[in-house]
Coordinates of C-alpha atoms (C1' of nucleotides) in Angstrom, one line a residue:
Chain D
M204 CA 32.7 -13.4 -19.9
T205 CA 34.2 -16.2 -21.9
Y206 CA 31.8 -18.3 -23.7
R207 CA 32.5 -21.9 -24.4
P208 CA 30.7 -23.5 -27.3
S209 CA 28.9 -26.7 -26.7
G210 CA 30.7 -28.6 -29.4
P211 CA 32.0 -28.6 -32.9
E212 CA 28.6 -28.0 -34.4
E213 CA 28.1 -24.7 -32.4
Q214 CA 31.7 -23.7 -33.0
R215 CA 31.2 -23.9 -36.7
W216 CA 27.9 -22.1 -36.4
L217 CA 29.5 -19.3 -34.3
E218 CA 32.4 -18.9 -36.9
H219 CA 30.1 -18.5 -39.8
Y220 CA 27.6 -16.3 -38.0
K221 CA 26.7 -13.1 -39.7
P222 CA 25.0 -10.4 -37.7
G223 CA 21.6 -9.9 -39.4
D224 CA 19.5 -6.7 -39.9
F225 CA 19.1 -5.8 -36.2
P226 CA 18.1 -2.3 -35.3
S227 CA 21.3 -0.5 -34.9
I228 CA 22.0 2.0 -32.1
S229 CA 24.9 4.1 -30.8
L230 CA 25.7 3.8 -27.2
T231 CA 27.1 6.6 -25.0
S232 CA 28.2 6.7 -21.4
D233 CA 27.4 10.0 -19.6
V234 CA 28.6 10.9 -16.2
V235 CA 26.9 13.2 -13.6
L236 CA 30.0 14.2 -11.7
F237 CA 29.3 15.8 -8.3
T238 CA 31.7 17.7 -6.0
I239 CA 31.2 20.3 -3.5
R240 CA 33.0 23.7 -4.0
Q241 CA 32.7 26.7 -1.6
G242 CA 29.9 25.1 0.3
A243 CA 27.8 24.4 -2.8
L244 CA 26.9 21.1 -4.5
C245 CA 28.2 21.4 -8.0
V246 CA 28.0 19.4 -11.3
L247 CA 30.4 19.3 -14.1
L248 CA 28.9 20.3 -17.4
V249 CA 30.5 20.9 -20.8
K250 CA 29.5 23.5 -23.3
R251 CA 28.7 22.1 -26.8
G252 CA 30.6 23.6 -29.6
G253 CA 28.4 22.0 -32.5
F254 CA 25.0 21.2 -33.5
P255 CA 22.6 20.0 -32.2
Y256 CA 22.1 22.0 -28.9
R257 CA 25.1 24.2 -29.8
D258 CA 26.0 26.5 -26.8
Y259 CA 24.0 24.3 -24.5
W260 CA 25.5 22.6 -21.6
A261 CA 25.8 18.8 -21.6
L262 CA 27.1 16.2 -19.3
P263 CA 30.6 14.9 -19.9
G264 CA 30.4 11.6 -21.8
G265 CA 31.0 10.0 -25.2
F266 CA 30.6 6.9 -27.3
V267 CA 31.4 3.5 -25.7
N268 CA 34.2 1.7 -27.5
Q269 CA 33.6 -1.7 -28.9
D270 CA 35.8 -3.4 -26.4
E271 CA 34.8 -1.7 -23.1
S272 CA 31.7 -1.8 -21.0
A273 CA 29.6 1.3 -20.2
A274 CA 31.2 1.6 -16.9
E275 CA 34.7 1.4 -18.3
G276 CA 33.7 3.9 -20.8
A277 CA 32.3 6.2 -18.1
R278 CA 35.6 6.0 -16.2
R279 CA 37.7 6.7 -19.5
E280 CA 35.6 9.8 -20.2
L281 CA 36.0 11.0 -16.7
Q282 CA 39.8 10.6 -16.9
E283 CA 39.8 12.4 -20.2
E284 CA 37.7 15.4 -19.0
T285 CA 39.1 15.9 -15.5
L286 CA 42.8 14.8 -15.9
V287 CA 42.4 13.7 -12.3
D288 CA 43.4 10.3 -11.1
V289 CA 40.1 8.4 -11.4
E290 CA 41.2 5.3 -9.6
G291 CA 39.6 5.9 -6.2
I292 CA 36.5 7.8 -7.4
H293 CA 33.1 6.5 -6.6
L294 CA 31.3 5.7 -9.8
E295 CA 28.0 3.9 -10.1
Q296 CA 25.5 3.2 -12.9
L297 CA 22.4 5.6 -12.6
A298 CA 20.0 4.6 -15.4
T299 CA 19.7 4.2 -19.1
Y300 CA 18.0 6.7 -21.2
S301 CA 16.5 5.5 -24.5
E302 CA 13.8 7.6 -25.7
P303 CA 13.8 7.2 -29.5
Y304 CA 14.3 10.9 -30.5
R305 CA 16.3 12.2 -27.6
D306 CA 19.1 12.9 -30.1
P307 CA 17.8 14.5 -33.3
R308 CA 20.7 13.1 -35.4
M309 CA 20.3 9.3 -34.8
R310 CA 19.3 6.7 -32.3
V311 CA 21.6 7.4 -29.3
V312 CA 21.1 5.3 -26.0
S313 CA 22.9 6.7 -23.0
V314 CA 23.9 4.9 -19.9
A315 CA 24.2 7.5 -17.3
H316 CA 26.4 7.2 -14.2
V317 CA 26.9 9.1 -11.0
A318 CA 30.4 9.9 -9.9
I319 CA 31.7 11.9 -6.8
L320 CA 34.9 13.7 -6.5
P321 CA 36.3 15.3 -3.3
D322 CA 36.8 18.9 -3.4
M323 CA 40.2 19.1 -4.9
P324 CA 42.7 21.5 -3.6
T325 CA 44.1 21.9 -7.0
P326 CA 41.6 22.8 -9.9
I327 CA 40.7 20.1 -12.1
G328 CA 42.0 19.9 -15.7
S329 CA 39.2 21.0 -17.8
D330 CA 38.2 23.6 -15.3
D331 CA 40.4 26.2 -17.0
A332 CA 39.0 25.4 -20.4
A333 CA 36.2 27.7 -21.4
D334 CA 34.0 24.7 -22.3
A335 CA 33.9 23.0 -18.9
H336 CA 32.4 24.4 -15.8
W337 CA 31.2 23.4 -12.4
W338 CA 27.7 24.6 -11.9
A339 CA 26.1 24.8 -8.5
V340 CA 22.9 22.6 -8.8
D341 CA 20.9 25.4 -7.3
D342 CA 21.8 27.5 -10.4
L343 CA 20.3 24.9 -12.6
N344 CA 16.7 24.8 -13.8
L345 CA 16.2 21.0 -13.5
D346 CA 12.4 20.8 -13.2
D347 CA 11.4 22.2 -16.6
E348 CA 10.5 19.5 -19.0
D349 CA 11.9 21.2 -22.1
A350 CA 15.0 23.2 -21.1
T351 CA 15.2 24.4 -24.7
E352 CA 12.5 26.9 -23.8
Y353 CA 14.8 29.3 -22.0
E354 CA 15.8 32.6 -23.4
P355 CA 19.5 32.7 -24.0
A356 CA 19.6 35.9 -21.9
H357 CA 18.4 33.9 -18.9
D358 CA 21.0 33.6 -16.2
K359 CA 20.7 29.9 -15.8
P360 CA 22.4 27.6 -18.3
R361 CA 20.3 25.6 -20.8
L362 CA 21.0 21.8 -20.7
A363 CA 21.3 19.8 -23.8
F364 CA 19.2 16.8 -24.7
D365 CA 17.5 15.2 -21.8
H366 CA 20.5 16.0 -19.5
A367 CA 18.3 18.1 -17.1
K368 CA 16.3 15.0 -16.4
I369 CA 19.5 13.0 -15.9
V370 CA 21.1 15.5 -13.6
K371 CA 17.8 15.6 -11.6
D372 CA 17.8 11.8 -11.3
G373 CA 21.4 11.7 -10.3
L374 CA 20.8 14.4 -7.7
E375 CA 18.0 12.4 -6.2
R376 CA 20.0 9.2 -6.2
V377 CA 22.8 10.8 -4.2
R378 CA 20.4 12.6 -1.8
A379 CA 18.6 9.2 -1.3
K380 CA 21.7 7.2 -0.8
F381 CA 22.9 9.6 1.9
E382 CA 20.1 8.4 4.0
Y383 CA 21.2 4.8 4.2
S384 CA 24.8 4.6 3.2
T385 CA 28.2 6.0 4.0
L386 CA 28.4 7.7 0.6
A387 CA 28.9 11.1 2.1
T388 CA 32.5 10.3 2.9
K389 CA 33.3 10.2 -0.9
F390 CA 33.0 13.8 -1.0
L391 CA 35.8 14.3 1.6
D392 CA 39.6 13.9 1.4
D393 CA 41.5 11.2 3.4
T394 CA 40.9 12.7 6.7
F395 CA 38.1 14.8 7.9
S396 CA 36.3 16.1 11.1
L397 CA 32.7 15.2 12.0
S398 CA 31.6 18.8 11.5
E399 CA 32.9 18.6 7.8
L400 CA 30.9 15.4 7.2
Q401 CA 27.9 17.0 8.8
R402 CA 28.4 20.0 6.3
I403 CA 28.6 17.6 3.5
Y404 CA 25.1 16.2 4.5
E405 CA 23.6 19.7 4.9
T406 CA 25.0 20.9 1.5
V407 CA 23.7 17.8 -0.5
W408 CA 20.4 17.8 1.2
G409 CA 20.1 21.5 1.2
A410 CA 18.8 21.4 4.7
P411 CA 20.3 21.7 8.1
I412 CA 20.9 18.4 10.1
V413 CA 18.3 18.6 12.9
S414 CA 20.7 18.2 15.8
T415 CA 24.6 17.9 15.8
E416 CA 24.7 15.6 18.7
N417 CA 22.4 13.0 17.2
F418 CA 24.3 13.2 13.9
R419 CA 27.6 12.4 15.8
R420 CA 25.8 9.6 17.6
K421 CA 24.6 8.1 14.5
V422 CA 27.8 8.3 12.6
L423 CA 30.0 7.0 15.5
S424 CA 27.6 4.2 16.4
T425 CA 27.4 2.9 12.8
P426 CA 30.2 0.3 12.5
G427 CA 32.3 1.0 9.4
F428 CA 31.1 4.5 8.8
V429 CA 34.3 6.3 10.2
M430 CA 37.5 5.3 11.8
P431 CA 39.1 7.6 14.4
T432 CA 42.7 8.8 13.9
D433 CA 44.9 10.2 16.6
Q434 CA 45.0 13.5 14.8
K435 CA 43.4 16.9 15.2
T436 CA 42.8 19.7 12.8
V437 CA 45.9 21.6 12.3
A438 CA 44.5 24.7 11.0
P439 CA 40.9 25.0 12.3
S440 CA 38.4 26.9 10.3
G441 CA 38.9 30.0 12.4
M442 CA 38.3 30.2 16.0
G443 CA 37.3 27.3 18.2
R444 CA 38.4 24.1 19.5
P445 CA 40.3 21.8 17.2
S446 CA 38.3 18.7 16.0
L447 CA 39.3 15.1 16.0
L448 CA 40.1 13.8 12.6
Y449 CA 38.5 10.6 11.2
R450 CA 38.9 8.5 8.1
A451 CA 36.4 6.8 6.0
G452 CA 35.5 3.3 7.3
G453 CA 36.2 1.6 4.0
G454 CA 33.4 -0.9 4.1
D455 CA 30.2 -0.2 2.2
T456 CA 28.1 -0.3 5.5
L457 CA 24.3 0.4 5.5
L458 CA 22.8 2.7 8.0
Q459 CA 20.1 0.8 10.0
P460 CA 17.9 2.5 10.6
A461 CA 18.4 5.2 8.0
M462 CA 19.1 8.9 8.7
L463 CA 16.2 11.0 7.6
R464 CA 16.4 14.4 5.8
S465 CA 13.7 16.3 7.5
A466 CA 13.1 19.5 5.4
P467 CA 13.0 19.8 1.6
N468 CA 16.1 20.8 -0.2
R469 CA 16.0 24.6 0.4
R470 CA 19.3 26.4 0.6
E471 CA 17.9 29.3 2.7
E472 CA 17.6 27.1 5.6
I473 CA 21.4 26.5 5.8
A474 CA 22.4 30.1 5.3
A475 CA 20.1 31.0 8.3
Chain C
M112 CA 11.1 14.8 -27.0
T113 CA 10.8 17.3 -29.8
Y114 CA 13.9 19.2 -30.8
R115 CA 13.5 22.5 -32.3
P116 CA 16.5 23.7 -34.2
S117 CA 17.9 27.1 -33.4
G118 CA 17.3 28.5 -37.0
P119 CA 17.7 28.0 -40.7
E120 CA 21.4 27.2 -40.4
E121 CA 21.0 24.4 -38.0
Q122 CA 17.9 23.2 -39.9
R123 CA 20.0 22.8 -43.0
W124 CA 22.7 21.1 -41.1
L125 CA 20.3 18.6 -39.6
E126 CA 18.7 17.8 -42.9
H127 CA 21.9 16.9 -44.4
Y128 CA 23.5 15.2 -41.4
K129 CA 24.8 11.8 -42.2
P130 CA 25.6 9.5 -39.2
G131 CA 29.4 8.8 -39.2
D132 CA 31.3 6.0 -38.2
F133 CA 30.2 5.5 -34.6
P134 CA 30.5 2.2 -32.8
S135 CA 27.2 0.5 -33.2
I136 CA 25.5 -1.9 -30.9
S137 CA 22.3 -3.9 -30.7
L138 CA 20.0 -3.0 -27.9
T139 CA 17.6 -5.6 -26.1
S140 CA 15.3 -5.1 -23.4
D141 CA 15.1 -8.0 -20.8
V142 CA 12.5 -8.6 -18.1
V143 CA 12.9 -10.3 -14.9
L144 CA 9.2 -11.1 -14.2
F145 CA 8.5 -12.2 -10.7
T146 CA 5.2 -13.8 -9.3
I147 CA 4.3 -16.0 -6.5
R148 CA 3.0 -19.5 -7.2
Q149 CA 2.1 -22.0 -4.5
G150 CA 4.0 -20.1 -2.0
A151 CA 7.1 -19.8 -3.9
L152 CA 8.7 -16.7 -5.5
C153 CA 9.1 -17.5 -9.2
V154 CA 10.8 -16.1 -12.3
L155 CA 9.7 -16.5 -15.8
L156 CA 12.4 -18.1 -18.0
V157 CA 12.3 -19.2 -21.7
K158 CA 14.2 -22.1 -23.0
R159 CA 16.5 -21.2 -25.9
G160 CA 16.0 -23.2 -29.1
G161 CA 19.1 -22.0 -31.1
F162 CA 22.7 -21.2 -30.6
P163 CA 24.2 -19.7 -28.6
Y164 CA 23.3 -21.2 -25.3
R165 CA 20.9 -23.6 -26.9
D166 CA 18.8 -25.4 -24.3
Y167 CA 19.9 -22.9 -21.7
W168 CA 17.2 -20.8 -19.9
A169 CA 17.0 -17.1 -20.6
L170 CA 14.9 -14.1 -19.6
P171 CA 12.1 -13.0 -21.8
G172 CA 13.1 -10.1 -23.9
G173 CA 14.2 -9.1 -27.4
F174 CA 15.4 -6.3 -29.6
V175 CA 14.2 -2.8 -29.0
N176 CA 12.5 -1.3 -32.0
Q177 CA 13.7 1.9 -33.6
D178 CA 10.6 3.8 -32.4
E179 CA 10.3 2.7 -29.0
S180 CA 12.1 3.2 -25.7
A181 CA 13.6 0.3 -23.6
A182 CA 10.7 0.5 -21.2
E183 CA 8.2 0.4 -24.1
G184 CA 10.0 -2.6 -25.5
A185 CA 10.1 -4.3 -22.2
R186 CA 6.3 -3.9 -21.9
R187 CA 5.8 -5.1 -25.5
E188 CA 7.8 -8.1 -24.9
L189 CA 6.0 -8.9 -21.7
Q190 CA 2.6 -8.6 -23.5
E191 CA 3.9 -11.0 -26.2
E192 CA 5.3 -13.6 -23.8
T193 CA 2.5 -13.7 -21.2
L194 CA -0.5 -12.7 -23.3
V195 CA -1.7 -11.1 -20.0
D196 CA -3.1 -7.6 -20.0
V197 CA 0.1 -5.8 -19.0
E198 CA -1.5 -2.4 -18.3
G199 CA -1.5 -2.3 -14.5
I200 CA 1.7 -4.4 -14.1
H201 CA 4.6 -2.9 -12.1
L202 CA 7.6 -2.4 -14.4
E203 CA 10.7 -0.6 -13.6
Q204 CA 14.2 -0.3 -15.0
L205 CA 16.8 -2.4 -13.1
A206 CA 20.2 -1.9 -14.8
T207 CA 22.0 -2.1 -18.2
Y208 CA 24.4 -4.9 -18.9
S209 CA 27.0 -4.0 -21.4
E210 CA 30.0 -6.2 -21.0
P211 CA 31.6 -6.4 -24.5
Y212 CA 31.5 -10.2 -25.0
R213 CA 28.4 -11.1 -23.1
D214 CA 26.9 -12.4 -26.4
P215 CA 29.4 -14.3 -28.5
R216 CA 27.7 -13.3 -31.8
M217 CA 28.0 -9.5 -31.6
R218 CA 27.8 -6.6 -29.3
V219 CA 24.5 -6.7 -27.5
V220 CA 23.5 -4.3 -24.7
S221 CA 20.7 -5.2 -22.5
V222 CA 18.5 -2.9 -20.5
A223 CA 17.1 -5.2 -17.8
H224 CA 13.8 -4.4 -16.1
V225 CA 11.9 -5.8 -13.1
A226 CA 8.3 -6.6 -13.3
I227 CA 5.8 -8.1 -10.9
L228 CA 2.7 -10.1 -11.7
P229 CA 0.0 -11.0 -9.2
D230 CA -0.6 -14.9 -9.0
M231 CA -3.1 -15.2 -11.8
P232 CA -6.0 -17.6 -11.2
T233 CA -5.7 -18.6 -15.0
P234 CA -2.2 -19.8 -16.1
I235 CA -0.5 -17.2 -18.3
G236 CA -0.3 -17.8 -22.1
S237 CA 3.3 -19.0 -22.5
D238 CA 3.1 -21.2 -19.5
D239 CA 1.6 -24.1 -21.5
A240 CA 4.4 -23.8 -24.1
A241 CA 7.2 -26.1 -23.5
D242 CA 9.7 -23.3 -23.9
A243 CA 8.5 -21.0 -21.1
H244 CA 8.4 -22.0 -17.5
W245 CA 8.0 -20.4 -14.1
W246 CA 11.1 -21.3 -11.9
A247 CA 11.2 -20.9 -8.2
V248 CA 14.2 -18.7 -7.4
D249 CA 15.3 -21.3 -4.8
D250 CA 15.7 -23.8 -7.7
L251 CA 18.1 -21.5 -9.4
N252 CA 21.8 -21.3 -9.0
L253 CA 22.4 -17.7 -9.2
D254 CA 25.7 -17.2 -7.3
D255 CA 27.8 -19.2 -9.6
E256 CA 29.8 -16.8 -11.7
D257 CA 29.8 -19.1 -14.7
A258 CA 26.5 -20.9 -15.0
T259 CA 27.7 -22.7 -18.1
E260 CA 29.8 -24.9 -15.9
Y261 CA 26.9 -27.0 -14.7
E262 CA 26.6 -30.5 -15.9
P263 CA 23.4 -31.0 -18.1
A264 CA 22.3 -33.7 -15.7
H265 CA 22.1 -31.3 -12.9
D266 CA 18.6 -30.7 -11.5
K267 CA 18.9 -26.9 -11.7
P268 CA 18.4 -25.0 -15.0
R269 CA 21.4 -23.4 -16.6
L270 CA 21.0 -19.8 -17.3
A271 CA 22.0 -18.3 -20.7
F272 CA 24.3 -15.2 -21.1
D273 CA 24.8 -13.2 -17.9
H274 CA 21.1 -13.7 -17.0
A275 CA 22.0 -15.4 -13.7
K276 CA 23.5 -12.1 -12.6
I277 CA 20.6 -10.1 -13.9
V278 CA 18.1 -12.3 -12.0
K279 CA 20.2 -12.0 -8.9
D280 CA 20.2 -8.3 -9.2
G281 CA 16.5 -8.2 -9.8
L282 CA 15.8 -10.4 -6.9
E283 CA 18.0 -8.1 -4.6
R284 CA 16.2 -5.1 -6.0
V285 CA 12.8 -6.5 -5.0
R286 CA 13.9 -7.7 -1.7
A287 CA 15.4 -4.2 -0.9
K288 CA 12.4 -2.3 -2.1
F289 CA 10.2 -4.4 0.1
E290 CA 11.9 -2.7 3.1
Y291 CA 11.0 0.9 2.3
S292 CA 8.1 0.6 -0.2
T293 CA 4.7 -0.7 -0.7
L294 CA 5.8 -2.8 -3.6
A295 CA 4.6 -6.0 -2.0
T296 CA 1.0 -5.2 -2.9
K297 CA 1.9 -5.6 -6.5
F298 CA 2.0 -9.4 -6.0
L299 CA -1.6 -9.4 -4.8
D300 CA -4.9 -9.0 -6.4
D301 CA -7.4 -6.2 -6.0
T302 CA -8.2 -7.1 -2.5
F303 CA -6.3 -9.0 0.1
S304 CA -5.9 -9.7 3.8
L305 CA -3.0 -8.7 6.0
S306 CA -2.1 -12.2 6.4
E307 CA -1.8 -12.6 2.7
L308 CA 0.4 -9.5 2.6
Q309 CA 2.5 -10.9 5.3
R310 CA 3.0 -14.1 3.5
I311 CA 4.1 -12.1 0.4
Y312 CA 6.8 -10.5 2.5
E313 CA 7.9 -13.9 4.0
T314 CA 8.1 -15.5 0.6
V315 CA 10.1 -12.8 -1.1
W316 CA 12.5 -12.5 1.9
G317 CA 12.8 -16.2 2.6
A318 CA 12.4 -15.4 6.2
P319 CA 9.4 -15.2 8.7
I320 CA 8.2 -11.8 9.7
V321 CA 9.4 -11.3 13.2
S322 CA 6.0 -10.7 14.7
T323 CA 2.7 -10.5 13.1
E324 CA 1.5 -7.8 15.4
N325 CA 4.2 -5.5 14.6
F326 CA 3.7 -6.2 10.9
R327 CA 0.1 -5.2 11.0
R328 CA 0.8 -2.1 13.0
K329 CA 3.5 -1.1 10.5
V330 CA 1.3 -1.6 7.6
L331 CA -1.8 0.0 9.1
S332 CA 0.0 3.0 10.5
T333 CA 1.8 3.8 7.1
P334 CA -0.6 6.2 5.3
G335 CA -1.2 5.1 1.7
F336 CA -0.1 1.4 2.2
V337 CA -3.5 -0.2 2.3
M338 CA -7.1 1.0 2.4
P339 CA -9.7 -0.9 4.3
T340 CA -12.7 -2.4 2.5
D341 CA -15.9 -3.4 4.3
Q342 CA -15.4 -7.0 3.0
K343 CA -14.2 -10.1 4.7
T344 CA -12.6 -13.3 3.2
V345 CA -15.6 -15.3 1.9
A346 CA -13.6 -18.6 1.7
P347 CA -11.1 -18.5 4.4
S348 CA -7.9 -20.5 4.0
G349 CA -9.5 -23.2 6.1
M350 CA -10.6 -22.9 9.7
G351 CA -10.3 -19.8 11.6
R352 CA -11.7 -16.4 11.9
P353 CA -12.2 -14.6 8.4
S354 CA -10.0 -11.8 7.8
L355 CA -10.8 -8.2 6.8
L356 CA -10.0 -7.4 3.2
Y357 CA -7.8 -4.4 2.3
R358 CA -6.9 -2.7 -1.1
A359 CA -3.6 -1.3 -2.2
G360 CA -3.3 2.3 -1.1
G361 CA -2.5 3.6 -4.7
G362 CA 0.0 6.2 -3.7
D363 CA 3.8 5.2 -3.9
T364 CA 4.4 5.8 -0.3
L365 CA 7.6 5.4 1.4
L366 CA 7.9 3.4 4.7
Q367 CA 9.6 5.6 7.3
P368 CA 11.4 4.1 9.1
A369 CA 11.9 1.1 7.0
M370 CA 10.8 -2.4 7.8
L371 CA 13.7 -4.7 8.3
R372 CA 14.2 -8.3 7.1
S373 CA 16.0 -9.8 10.0
A374 CA 17.3 -13.2 8.9
P375 CA 19.0 -14.1 5.6
N376 CA 16.9 -15.5 2.9
R377 CA 16.7 -19.0 4.0
R378 CA 13.5 -20.9 3.1
E379 CA 13.9 -23.4 5.9
E380 CA 13.1 -20.7 8.3
I381 CA 9.6 -20.3 6.8
A382 CA 8.8 -24.0 6.7
A383 CA 9.5 -24.2 10.5
Chain Z
dT114 C1' 38.1 36.9 29.1
dA115 C1' 34.9 36.8 25.2
dA116 C1' 33.7 34.5 21.2
dA117 C1' 33.6 30.4 18.5
dT118 C1' 33.6 25.8 17.5
dA119 C1' 34.0 20.8 19.4
dG120 C1' 32.2 17.4 22.2
dT121 C1' 29.4 15.1 26.4
dG122 C1' 25.3 13.9 29.4
dT123 C1' 20.7 12.9 29.9
dC124 C1' 15.6 13.3 29.6
dT125 C1' 11.7 12.4 26.5
dC126 C1' 9.1 10.2 23.1
dT127 C1' 8.4 7.2 19.2
dG128 C1' 8.2 2.8 17.5
dA129 C1' 9.8 -2.0 17.2
dG130 C1' 10.2 -6.6 19.6
dA131 C1' 7.8 -9.8 22.5
dC132 C1' 4.2 -11.8 25.2
dA133 C1' -0.6 -12.3 26.5
dT134 C1' -5.3 -12.0 25.6
dT135 C1' -9.6 -11.6 23.2
dA136 C1' -12.6 -12.5 18.8
dT137 C1' -14.8 -15.3 15.2
dA138 C1' -14.9 -18.7 12.3
dT139 C1' -14.9 -24.5 11.1
dT140 C1' -15.4 -29.3 12.5
Chain P
dA166 C1' -16.2 -27.9 22.9
dA167 C1' -11.8 -28.0 20.4
dT168 C1' -9.0 -26.1 17.0
dA169 C1' -7.4 -22.8 14.0
dT170 C1' -6.7 -18.1 12.3
dA171 C1' -7.5 -13.1 13.0
dA172 C1' -7.1 -9.0 15.7
dT173 C1' -6.1 -6.2 20.1
dG174 C1' -3.7 -4.7 24.4
dT175 C1' 0.4 -3.5 26.7
dC176 C1' 5.2 -3.9 28.6
dT177 C1' 10.0 -3.2 27.4
dC178 C1' 14.0 -1.5 25.0
dA179 C1' 16.6 0.8 21.4
dG180 C1' 17.3 4.9 19.2
dA181 C1' 16.1 9.8 17.5
dG182 C1' 14.9 14.7 19.0
dA183 C1' 15.9 18.2 22.2
dC184 C1' 18.1 20.7 25.7
dA185 C1' 21.8 21.7 28.9
dC186 C1' 26.4 21.6 29.8
dT187 C1' 31.6 21.1 29.6
dA188 C1' 36.1 21.5 26.8
dT189 C1' 39.6 23.7 23.9
dT190 C1' 41.1 26.8 20.8
dT191 C1' 41.8 32.1 18.8
dA192 C1' 41.5 37.0 19.2

DNA sequence: TAAATAGTGTCTCTGAGACATTATATT
DNA sequence: AATATAATGTCTCAGAGACACTATTTA
């Protein structure tokens, strides 16, 4: 945005303007980064090295610079954390968390984002580092109001600040958007089969797609969802007929009517 | 949130913690307050008295206090601006706007909210004041990237900062939520007829509901949308059969499948 | 050829669109 | 009685759920 003063009077006013005594706040940009690894929906978390919440797990993120927006900050953090080319990655604003004492040090307001990464063949940069780790969302305790209550001996990681709430909100955002958008393709590489796409849905929703045939019909009949290629899977997942490969449609089409997730998000249903 | 330090070591660390040199911003909470007056969807705007954007129209809002969240700040601003009991009003976070130079004075980050007010029989507090006014959304120019371009002689108000974008986003949020939620009842008083509810939809969408019968079916068959009362309209809108009165269902039910707005939001269609 | 995965055909049932009809008020 | 608004009945068509079947690969 470029602001044009109305005239010399305002020009002078602006040049001599001194910020007054406004309540001052630090702004951070956090990212709930989702991917699917080994059939499980995962979130990237970073182990904190210092106080507060030392040894707790936090979302990747950091302070927003003076010359960048929250979205630009989020993309920069993502680049730094994952060392992956962040160009094509889906990144959207989730919500802003501004409870006064969410950080015991000072007033920190966090603009949270949701990002989606395809399952990379090569491990991402920070993954080797001991302080960054992909956690399966099913291994996180997100419903507990106060994650600090957990015993350190507990098998589930303890989340710092209000990040359990943020992850929970991000998860619900993604699950909800799957119903009426083509977001699921962001979890996949350039080309993919319809079976793979269906598995993405099942993994994210934690429930089986009611019927494969209807799923195919829905996807193929939605203009802009997928585009056919003339390729087939070269190395099928094992036995069985090779599948046709598709490409993401590109456009941000809306599913009309929406696809519905029937059951609650229980992983047992998939395994069965 | 109450944070409990892990032990005396962290306790001491926290007590002696001095905020470092983090980039600091000012945080404001803005509200896109919608209501329906005389059959038109309206937004409350306030005329700015000082630089920058003097004489431009801005969303009600202001700085968030140190001891309140953005949502609490929004509710407080709303109370101050409208002098209406703000208890039962629908208020939700919309998005956060953080472009570095959106305010020429200093770095201001705005958490925008959407609020909905029923059409009050009594005019709201600020409505008498010369500097606050309900604007029909159709009388606003929201699509223009740079609202400052308008000639002052233009019949449409010029919006300050990036508030045209915020109003546009808020409008789209409300229109979208009408499709799959019972939000429309928030525009209405305690009891209302189904015709009134349908008019709310038509006004917000700017398009006629395709068929009255299907609308009734949809509303009545959605559990938790409306609850019947044993009352009828006492003073009908003119001639005609009195209508049964309903009450909002209370629960935040989701419409499944969603109701669709067919046509684009053109007001001409309603008038016809 | 058996097993496994991919893909097609089609019947049914739900619900939205559309049209017609009945009901209850005012003037 | 004429007119206006509210409410009900029902036919049709699109699309989701369900079941059966065909196709193409590997072991």
